[in-house]
Amino acid sequence: MLSCSPTSTHHPHSTSSQHSHPQTQTDRHPSNAPTMASEKSSSDLTLLDFWVSPFGQRVRIALAEKSLPYEYVEEDLLAGKSERLLQSNPVHKKIPVLLHGGKPVNESLIIVQYLDEAFPDTPSLLPSDPYARAQARFWADYVDKKVYDCGSRLWKLKGEPQAQARAEMLEILKTLETELGDKEFFGGEHGFGFVDAAFAPFTPWFMSYEKYGEFKVAEVAPKIAAWAERVGKRESVAKSLYSPDKVYDFIGVLKKMYGIE
Amino acid sequence: MAGQGDLKLLGMLESPFVIRVRMALHLKGVSYEYIEQDLSNKGELLLKNNPVHKKVPVLIHNGKPICESLAIVQYVDEVWAATSPSILPANPHERALARFWAAYVDDKFFPAWLGILKAETGEERDKKMSETLPVVEQLETALAQCSNGKAFFSGASVGYLDLAVGCNLLWLDAMRKMFGVVVIDAARTPVLAAWADRFRESDVGKEVLPDADIAVEYAKKIQVYRPASK
């Protein structure tokens, strides 16, 4: 029986009837992706996602932390957007989209909070203290506003604009380093939490930022580098992320698509 | 009212984000010390309590700062959870919807109307206005989706999303006075326009939304210091 048992940590790899080309999709999925067979998952959750999206990965991490079974549906964004995606998120037309009992929830950090609130008997990502929650929201918002956008400019641009993006990225990493301090996780006393889940998906992107920006995270922000290694070993994170090499190759694909050299 | 400790709000009178927080505090009946900031000459208190963004609003509760208006509003709702009204809805899906649309207001609506305000020519203003209209139409959709035909986004009474949208009315009304532009127009988005009227007349709207003339005066003041156009 597919259960929500908090002790179950391994999800057998199985092909989902939802995938349009199961064979070619398999090498894109984490080898132990929690895809379910055609049997409806008991939590009635479906995730519309794109394999390498750090935003989708936040949700995968949260679902794994909570041991919630769900149906993973790969949206092949490079080929176009499915009708289901467009209907579920008509405003932004973006993944991730969580469908719970068919009702959509959009925006990755909003989905993570939703999972905390809709499944209160599972380990929560936000802490319970209001002040700690406000801090977590602030820092997750900081990651949201800064990391992906600045990182994209690093690999998209050249010359002076790229140098500016590089300077900003160093500033971002140093700011996050100060916030992390000597804590094991951003969540502090709470343990692995909301901000960790928000930022962890960007760790495989560090190698690409380093290559394009010509710096080393370990030199600029050694505590962040150590944190990245720690979270990378955490099961929920390990099974949700792809290798830095795969991310680097994906950026190469995007650059070709945009005609950037 | 419930014991509250020492509360300070660093703000700027004309900032919609500050107005939003003041509305939340007003809804909960919480008193606080308001400290107006000079953003052209940022003081120690602001720089110390929001070193990352150096922006208002900053709520300082018993010496501890909380930044980012939507995080502050949720903080106020959670600390004074025992005090009615609840700002966020109770149901998780409705909370997610309220958060989604509040994020939309900040990510799309605010920059859109700000573009109208900052336009340097009538032509540019028209262009920015035409870019804003689809965003306003989305808010009309949001209202239908969230309100279930009731008076406010949050239902029978004012809540999170009403605050998120409503704090912008100061500047929308100011721009109507300054340029004659009507961003929320009863002809185009009737339900949203009716909501705006109701919000202005609500207790929190009447008590907290400054008069549009205050924003008009501020805009004039800022124009004086604007560097010469390229």
Coordinates of C-alpha atoms in Angstrom, one line a residue:
Chain A
M1 CA 0.0 0.0 0.0
L2 CA 1.4 3.4 -0.9
S3 CA 1.3 5.1 2.5
C4 CA 2.1 8.4 4.0
S5 CA 4.1 6.7 6.7
P6 CA 6.6 9.2 8.1
T7 CA 9.2 6.5 8.3
S8 CA 9.1 5.6 4.6
T9 CA 11.9 7.3 2.9
H10 CA 12.3 5.4 -0.3
H11 CA 10.0 5.7 -3.2
P12 CA 10.4 3.1 -5.8
H13 CA 10.9 4.3 -9.3
S14 CA 7.9 3.7 -11.4
T15 CA 6.7 5.1 -14.6
S16 CA 3.7 7.4 -14.4
S17 CA 0.9 7.0 -16.9
Q18 CA 0.9 10.8 -17.1
H19 CA 4.2 11.1 -19.0
S20 CA 3.9 11.5 -22.7
H21 CA 7.1 9.7 -23.6
P22 CA 8.1 7.5 -20.7
Q23 CA 11.3 6.1 -22.1
T24 CA 12.9 9.4 -23.1
Q25 CA 11.8 11.0 -19.8
T26 CA 13.5 8.5 -17.5
D27 CA 17.0 9.7 -18.0
R28 CA 15.7 13.2 -17.0
H29 CA 14.3 12.1 -13.7
P30 CA 15.9 11.6 -10.4
S31 CA 16.4 7.8 -10.3
N32 CA 14.1 7.5 -7.3
A33 CA 11.6 10.2 -8.2
P34 CA 8.4 9.7 -6.3
T35 CA 6.3 9.1 -9.4
M36 CA 3.2 7.1 -8.7
A37 CA 1.6 4.5 -10.9
S38 CA -1.9 5.2 -12.2
E39 CA -3.3 4.6 -8.7
K40 CA -4.3 7.9 -7.2
S41 CA -2.0 9.0 -4.3
S42 CA -3.8 9.0 -1.0
S43 CA -2.9 12.6 -0.4
D44 CA -4.5 13.5 -3.8
L45 CA -1.5 15.7 -4.7
T46 CA -0.2 16.4 -8.2
L47 CA 2.8 18.5 -9.0
L48 CA 3.3 20.1 -12.4
D49 CA 7.0 20.7 -12.7
F50 CA 10.1 21.0 -14.8
W51 CA 13.0 18.8 -13.9
V52 CA 15.7 21.4 -13.4
S53 CA 13.6 24.2 -12.0
P54 CA 14.9 25.4 -8.6
F55 CA 11.4 26.6 -7.9
G56 CA 9.8 23.2 -8.5
Q57 CA 12.6 21.6 -6.5
R58 CA 11.6 23.6 -3.5
V59 CA 8.2 21.9 -3.6
R60 CA 9.7 18.5 -4.2
I61 CA 11.9 19.0 -1.1
A62 CA 9.0 20.1 1.0
L63 CA 6.9 17.1 -0.1
A64 CA 9.8 14.8 0.7
E65 CA 10.4 16.3 4.1
K66 CA 6.8 15.7 4.8
S67 CA 6.8 12.1 3.3
L68 CA 3.8 13.1 1.2
P69 CA 3.2 10.9 -1.8
Y70 CA 2.2 12.7 -5.0
E71 CA 2.0 12.4 -8.7
Y72 CA 4.9 14.1 -10.5
V73 CA 4.1 15.5 -13.9
E74 CA 6.9 16.7 -16.1
E75 CA 6.0 19.7 -18.2
D76 CA 8.3 19.8 -21.1
L77 CA 8.6 23.6 -21.1
L78 CA 11.1 23.7 -24.0
A79 CA 8.4 22.2 -26.1
G80 CA 5.5 24.3 -25.0
K81 CA 3.0 24.6 -22.2
S82 CA 0.3 22.0 -21.6
E83 CA -3.4 22.8 -21.5
R84 CA -3.5 21.6 -17.9
L85 CA -0.7 24.0 -16.9
L86 CA -2.3 26.9 -18.7
Q87 CA -5.6 26.2 -17.0
S88 CA -4.1 25.7 -13.5
N89 CA -2.0 28.8 -13.6
P90 CA -3.6 31.2 -16.1
V91 CA -2.1 34.3 -14.5
H92 CA 1.6 33.3 -14.8
K93 CA 1.5 30.1 -16.9
K94 CA 4.5 28.8 -14.9
I95 CA 5.5 25.8 -12.9
P96 CA 5.5 24.6 -10.2
V97 CA 1.8 24.2 -9.8
L98 CA 0.5 22.0 -7.0
L99 CA -2.9 20.4 -7.5
H100 CA -4.6 19.3 -4.3
G101 CA -7.9 17.6 -4.9
G102 CA -7.7 19.2 -8.3
K103 CA -7.5 22.8 -6.9
P104 CA -4.3 24.6 -8.0
V105 CA -1.8 26.4 -5.7
N106 CA 0.8 28.5 -7.4
E107 CA 4.1 30.1 -6.6
S108 CA 6.7 27.8 -5.0
L109 CA 7.0 29.5 -1.6
I110 CA 3.3 29.9 -1.3
I111 CA 3.0 26.2 -2.1
V112 CA 5.5 25.3 0.6
Q113 CA 3.5 27.3 3.2
Y114 CA 0.3 25.7 1.9
L115 CA 1.8 22.3 2.5
D116 CA 2.6 23.3 6.1
E117 CA -0.9 24.5 6.6
A118 CA -2.9 21.8 4.8
F119 CA -0.8 19.0 6.3
P120 CA -0.3 20.2 9.9
D121 CA 0.6 16.7 11.1
T122 CA 3.7 16.6 9.0
P123 CA 7.1 18.2 9.9
S124 CA 6.7 21.9 9.2
L125 CA 9.2 24.0 7.3
L126 CA 8.2 27.3 8.8
P127 CA 8.9 27.5 12.6
S128 CA 6.0 28.1 15.0
D129 CA 7.3 31.3 16.6
P130 CA 5.9 34.4 14.8
Y131 CA 9.2 36.3 14.9
A132 CA 11.1 33.4 13.6
R133 CA 8.5 33.0 10.9
A134 CA 8.8 36.6 9.9
Q135 CA 12.6 36.2 9.6
A136 CA 12.1 33.1 7.5
R137 CA 9.7 34.8 5.2
F138 CA 12.1 37.8 4.9
W139 CA 15.1 35.6 3.9
A140 CA 13.1 33.3 1.6
D141 CA 11.9 36.5 -0.1
Y142 CA 15.5 37.7 -0.3
V143 CA 16.6 34.5 -2.1
D144 CA 13.6 34.8 -4.4
K145 CA 14.2 38.4 -5.4
K146 CA 18.0 38.1 -5.8
V147 CA 19.5 34.7 -6.6
Y148 CA 17.9 33.5 -9.8
D149 CA 17.7 36.8 -11.5
C150 CA 21.3 37.8 -10.7
G151 CA 22.6 34.3 -11.7
S152 CA 20.8 34.5 -15.0
R153 CA 22.5 37.8 -15.8
L154 CA 25.8 36.2 -15.0
W155 CA 25.4 33.6 -17.8
K156 CA 23.4 35.8 -20.2
L157 CA 25.5 38.9 -20.3
K158 CA 29.1 40.0 -21.1
G159 CA 31.4 42.8 -20.4
E160 CA 30.3 45.5 -17.9
P161 CA 26.8 44.2 -17.2
Q162 CA 28.2 40.8 -16.5
A163 CA 30.8 42.3 -14.1
Q164 CA 28.0 44.1 -12.4
A165 CA 26.1 40.8 -12.0
R166 CA 29.2 39.2 -10.6
A167 CA 29.6 42.0 -8.0
E168 CA 26.0 41.6 -7.1
M169 CA 26.2 37.8 -6.8
L170 CA 29.2 38.2 -4.4
E171 CA 27.2 40.7 -2.4
I172 CA 24.2 38.3 -2.2
L173 CA 26.4 35.3 -1.1
K174 CA 28.1 37.4 1.6
T175 CA 24.8 38.7 2.8
L176 CA 23.4 35.1 3.1
E177 CA 26.7 34.1 4.7
T178 CA 26.2 36.7 7.4
E179 CA 22.6 35.5 8.0
L180 CA 23.6 31.8 8.2
G181 CA 26.5 32.5 10.5
D182 CA 27.5 29.5 12.5
K183 CA 24.1 27.8 12.3
E184 CA 23.9 24.3 10.8
F185 CA 20.8 25.4 8.8
F186 CA 19.2 28.7 8.1
G187 CA 16.3 27.4 10.2
G188 CA 18.5 27.6 13.3
E189 CA 16.8 25.9 16.3
H190 CA 14.0 24.7 14.1
G191 CA 16.5 22.7 12.0
F192 CA 16.2 22.4 8.2
G193 CA 13.5 24.9 7.4
F194 CA 11.8 27.3 5.0
V195 CA 14.9 29.2 4.0
D196 CA 17.0 26.1 3.6
A197 CA 14.3 24.7 1.2
A198 CA 14.1 28.0 -0.6
F199 CA 17.9 28.2 -1.2
A200 CA 19.0 24.6 -1.5
P201 CA 17.9 24.2 -5.1
F202 CA 20.3 26.9 -6.2
T203 CA 23.3 25.0 -4.8
P204 CA 23.8 22.9 -8.0
W205 CA 23.9 26.3 -9.9
F206 CA 26.9 27.4 -7.8
M207 CA 29.3 25.7 -10.2
S208 CA 27.8 27.5 -13.2
Y209 CA 27.9 30.8 -11.3
E210 CA 31.5 30.1 -10.5
K211 CA 32.5 29.4 -14.0
Y212 CA 30.7 32.4 -15.5
G213 CA 31.6 34.7 -12.7
E214 CA 35.2 33.5 -12.2
F215 CA 35.0 33.1 -8.4
K216 CA 34.7 30.4 -5.9
V217 CA 31.8 30.2 -3.4
A218 CA 34.2 28.5 -1.0
E219 CA 36.4 31.6 -1.0
V220 CA 33.7 34.3 -1.1
A221 CA 31.3 32.6 1.3
P222 CA 32.9 29.5 3.0
K223 CA 30.0 29.0 5.4
I224 CA 27.5 28.9 2.5
A225 CA 29.7 26.5 0.7
A226 CA 29.8 24.2 3.8
W227 CA 26.0 24.6 4.2
A228 CA 25.6 23.6 0.5
E229 CA 27.5 20.4 1.0
R230 CA 25.5 19.6 4.2
V231 CA 22.1 20.1 2.6
G232 CA 23.2 18.3 -0.5
K233 CA 23.5 15.2 1.6
R234 CA 20.1 15.5 3.1
E235 CA 17.8 12.9 1.5
S236 CA 14.9 15.2 0.6
V237 CA 17.4 17.5 -1.2
A238 CA 19.6 14.8 -2.7
K239 CA 16.7 13.2 -4.5
S240 CA 15.2 16.4 -5.7
L241 CA 18.2 18.1 -7.3
Y242 CA 20.3 17.4 -10.4
S243 CA 24.1 17.5 -10.6
P244 CA 25.9 20.7 -11.2
D245 CA 27.1 19.3 -14.6
K246 CA 23.5 18.7 -15.7
V247 CA 22.6 22.3 -14.7
Y248 CA 25.6 23.6 -16.5
D249 CA 24.6 21.7 -19.7
F250 CA 21.0 23.0 -19.3
I251 CA 22.3 26.5 -19.2
G252 CA 24.2 25.7 -22.4
V253 CA 20.9 24.6 -24.0
L254 CA 19.2 27.8 -22.9
K255 CA 22.0 29.9 -24.3
K256 CA 21.7 28.2 -27.7
M257 CA 18.0 28.8 -27.6
Y258 CA 18.4 32.5 -26.9
G259 CA 21.2 32.8 -29.4
I260 CA 23.7 33.8 -26.8
E261 CA 27.4 32.9 -27.2
Chain B
M1 CA -6.4 45.1 24.0
A2 CA -3.8 42.3 24.5
G3 CA -0.5 43.2 26.0
Q4 CA 1.8 44.3 23.2
G5 CA 5.2 45.3 24.4
D6 CA 7.1 48.1 22.8
L7 CA 6.1 48.8 19.2
K8 CA 7.7 51.2 16.8
L9 CA 7.0 51.6 13.1
L10 CA 9.5 53.3 10.9
G11 CA 7.7 54.6 7.9
M12 CA 7.0 57.2 5.3
L13 CA 3.6 58.8 5.1
E14 CA 3.1 58.3 1.4
S15 CA 4.5 54.8 1.1
P16 CA 1.7 52.3 0.2
F17 CA 3.8 49.5 1.9
V18 CA 3.8 51.5 5.1
I19 CA 0.1 52.3 4.8
R20 CA -0.5 48.6 4.5
V21 CA 1.2 47.8 7.8
R22 CA -0.6 50.7 9.6
M23 CA -3.8 49.3 8.3
A24 CA -3.0 45.9 9.8
L25 CA -2.1 47.5 13.2
H26 CA -5.3 49.5 13.0
L27 CA -7.4 46.4 12.4
K28 CA -6.0 44.7 15.5
G29 CA -6.4 47.9 17.5
V30 CA -2.7 47.9 18.4
S31 CA -1.0 51.2 19.3
Y32 CA 2.5 52.0 18.3
E33 CA 5.0 54.8 18.0
Y34 CA 5.2 56.0 14.4
I35 CA 8.6 57.4 13.4
E36 CA 8.6 59.2 10.0
Q37 CA 11.8 58.5 8.1
D38 CA 13.7 60.8 5.7
L39 CA 14.6 58.4 2.9
S40 CA 16.9 60.9 1.3
N41 CA 18.9 61.0 4.4
K42 CA 18.6 57.6 6.1
G43 CA 19.0 57.6 9.9
E44 CA 20.8 55.2 12.1
L45 CA 17.6 53.6 13.4
L46 CA 16.5 52.6 9.8
L47 CA 20.0 51.5 8.7
K48 CA 20.5 49.4 11.9
N49 CA 17.1 47.7 11.7
N50 CA 16.9 47.1 7.9
P51 CA 20.6 46.8 6.9
V52 CA 19.8 44.5 3.9
H53 CA 17.2 46.7 2.1
K54 CA 17.4 50.0 4.0
K55 CA 13.7 50.5 3.3
V56 CA 10.5 51.2 5.1
P57 CA 8.3 49.9 6.6
V58 CA 10.2 48.4 9.5
L59 CA 8.3 47.2 12.6
I60 CA 10.4 47.1 15.7
H61 CA 8.7 44.9 18.4
N62 CA 10.5 44.9 21.8
G63 CA 13.7 45.9 20.0
K64 CA 13.5 43.2 17.3
P65 CA 12.9 44.4 13.7
I66 CA 10.6 42.8 11.1
C67 CA 10.9 43.9 7.5
E68 CA 9.0 43.5 4.2
S69 CA 5.4 44.7 4.5
L70 CA 3.6 41.4 3.7
A71 CA 5.8 39.6 6.3
I72 CA 5.0 42.3 8.8
V73 CA 1.3 42.0 8.2
Q74 CA 1.4 38.3 8.7
Y75 CA 3.5 38.8 11.8
V76 CA 0.9 41.2 13.2
D77 CA -1.8 38.7 12.4
E78 CA 0.0 35.9 14.2
V79 CA 1.2 37.8 17.3
W80 CA -2.4 39.2 17.8
A81 CA -4.1 36.0 16.7
A82 CA -6.4 36.1 19.7
T83 CA -7.6 39.6 18.7
S84 CA -10.4 39.8 16.1
P85 CA -10.5 40.2 13.2
S86 CA -8.2 37.6 11.6
I87 CA -6.4 39.3 8.7
L88 CA -5.6 36.1 6.7
P89 CA -8.4 33.6 6.1
A90 CA -8.5 30.4 8.0
N91 CA -8.7 27.9 5.2
P92 CA -5.3 26.9 3.7
H93 CA -6.4 27.1 0.1
E94 CA -7.9 30.6 0.6
R95 CA -4.7 31.7 2.4
A96 CA -2.7 30.5 -0.5
L97 CA -4.9 32.4 -2.9
A98 CA -4.7 35.6 -0.8
R99 CA -0.9 35.3 -0.7
F100 CA -0.8 34.6 -4.4
W101 CA -2.7 37.7 -5.3
A102 CA -0.9 39.9 -2.7
A103 CA 2.4 38.8 -4.4
Y104 CA 0.8 39.7 -7.8
V105 CA -0.1 43.2 -6.5
D106 CA 3.6 43.8 -5.4
D107 CA 5.2 42.1 -8.4
K108 CA 2.9 43.4 -11.2
F109 CA 0.4 46.0 -10.1
F110 CA 2.7 48.3 -8.1
P111 CA 5.4 48.6 -10.8
A112 CA 2.7 49.1 -13.4
W113 CA 1.1 52.1 -11.7
L114 CA 4.5 53.5 -10.6
G115 CA 5.4 53.5 -14.3
I116 CA 2.4 55.8 -14.9
L117 CA 3.5 58.1 -12.1
K118 CA 7.1 58.3 -13.3
A119 CA 6.3 58.9 -17.0
E120 CA 8.0 62.0 -18.2
T121 CA 5.8 62.7 -21.2
G122 CA 2.0 62.4 -21.8
E123 CA 2.8 59.8 -24.5
E124 CA 4.8 57.7 -22.1
R125 CA 2.1 58.0 -19.5
D126 CA -0.5 56.7 -22.0
K127 CA 1.8 53.8 -22.8
K128 CA 2.3 52.9 -19.2
M129 CA -1.5 53.2 -18.6
S130 CA -2.2 50.8 -21.4
E131 CA 0.3 48.3 -19.9
T132 CA -1.5 48.7 -16.5
L133 CA -5.0 48.0 -17.7
P134 CA -4.5 44.2 -18.2
V135 CA -3.1 44.0 -14.7
V136 CA -6.1 45.8 -13.3
E137 CA -8.4 43.4 -15.2
Q138 CA -6.6 40.5 -13.4
L139 CA -7.4 42.1 -10.1
E140 CA -11.0 42.2 -11.1
T141 CA -10.8 38.5 -11.8
A142 CA -9.0 38.0 -8.4
L143 CA -11.8 39.9 -6.6
A144 CA -14.4 37.6 -8.2
Q145 CA -12.4 34.5 -7.3
C146 CA -11.8 35.5 -3.7
S147 CA -14.8 37.4 -2.5
N148 CA -17.5 35.0 -3.5
G149 CA -19.8 37.9 -4.2
K150 CA -19.2 39.6 -0.9
A151 CA -18.1 43.1 -0.2
F152 CA -14.3 42.6 0.1
F153 CA -11.6 40.4 -1.3
S154 CA -11.6 38.7 2.1
G155 CA -15.4 38.3 2.3
A156 CA -17.8 40.3 4.5
S157 CA -15.0 42.3 6.1
V158 CA -11.6 43.7 5.2
G159 CA -8.6 41.3 5.2
Y160 CA -5.2 40.6 3.9
L161 CA -5.8 41.0 0.2
D162 CA -7.9 44.2 0.7
L163 CA -5.0 45.7 2.6
A164 CA -2.5 44.5 -0.1
V165 CA -4.5 46.2 -2.9
G166 CA -6.1 49.0 -0.9
C167 CA -2.9 50.7 0.3
N168 CA -2.3 51.6 -3.4
L169 CA -5.5 53.7 -3.6
L170 CA -3.7 56.8 -2.2
W171 CA -1.6 57.1 -5.3
L172 CA -4.2 56.0 -7.7
D173 CA -6.5 58.8 -6.4
A174 CA -3.5 61.2 -6.5
M175 CA -2.8 60.3 -10.2
R176 CA -6.4 61.0 -11.0
K177 CA -6.0 64.5 -9.6
M178 CA -2.7 65.1 -11.2
F179 CA -3.1 63.6 -14.6
G180 CA -6.8 62.7 -15.0
V181 CA -5.9 59.0 -15.3
V182 CA -8.4 56.6 -13.9
V183 CA -6.6 53.3 -13.2
I184 CA -9.6 51.6 -11.5
D185 CA -12.4 52.7 -13.8
A186 CA -16.0 51.7 -13.2
A187 CA -16.6 51.4 -16.9
R188 CA -13.8 48.9 -17.4
T189 CA -13.6 47.1 -14.0
P190 CA -16.9 47.8 -12.3
V191 CA -16.6 45.3 -9.5
L192 CA -13.1 46.4 -8.5
A193 CA -14.2 50.1 -8.7
A194 CA -17.1 49.4 -6.4
W195 CA -14.8 47.6 -4.0
A196 CA -12.4 50.6 -4.1
D197 CA -15.3 52.9 -3.0
R198 CA -16.3 50.5 -0.2
F199 CA -12.7 50.2 0.9
R200 CA -12.2 54.0 1.1
E201 CA -15.4 54.2 3.2
S202 CA -14.5 51.4 5.5
D203 CA -13.2 52.1 9.0
V204 CA -9.6 51.2 8.1
G205 CA -9.8 53.1 4.8
K206 CA -11.1 56.3 6.5
E207 CA -8.8 56.1 9.4
V208 CA -5.5 55.1 7.7
L209 CA -5.6 56.1 4.0
P210 CA -4.1 59.6 3.8
D211 CA -5.9 62.2 1.7
A212 CA -4.8 62.0 -1.9
D213 CA -3.7 65.7 -1.7
I214 CA -0.8 64.6 0.5
A215 CA 0.5 62.3 -2.2
V216 CA 0.0 65.1 -4.8
E217 CA 2.1 67.5 -2.7
Y218 CA 4.8 64.9 -2.2
A219 CA 4.9 64.2 -6.0
K220 CA 5.4 67.9 -6.6
K221 CA 8.2 68.1 -4.0
I222 CA 9.9 65.1 -5.6
Q223 CA 9.6 66.6 -9.1
V224 CA 11.6 69.6 -7.9
Y225 CA 14.6 67.3 -7.0
R226 CA 14.3 65.1 -10.1
P227 CA 17.5 65.3 -12.2
A228 CA 17.1 66.9 -15.6
S229 CA 15.6 64.5 -18.2
K230 CA 18.0 63.0 -20.7

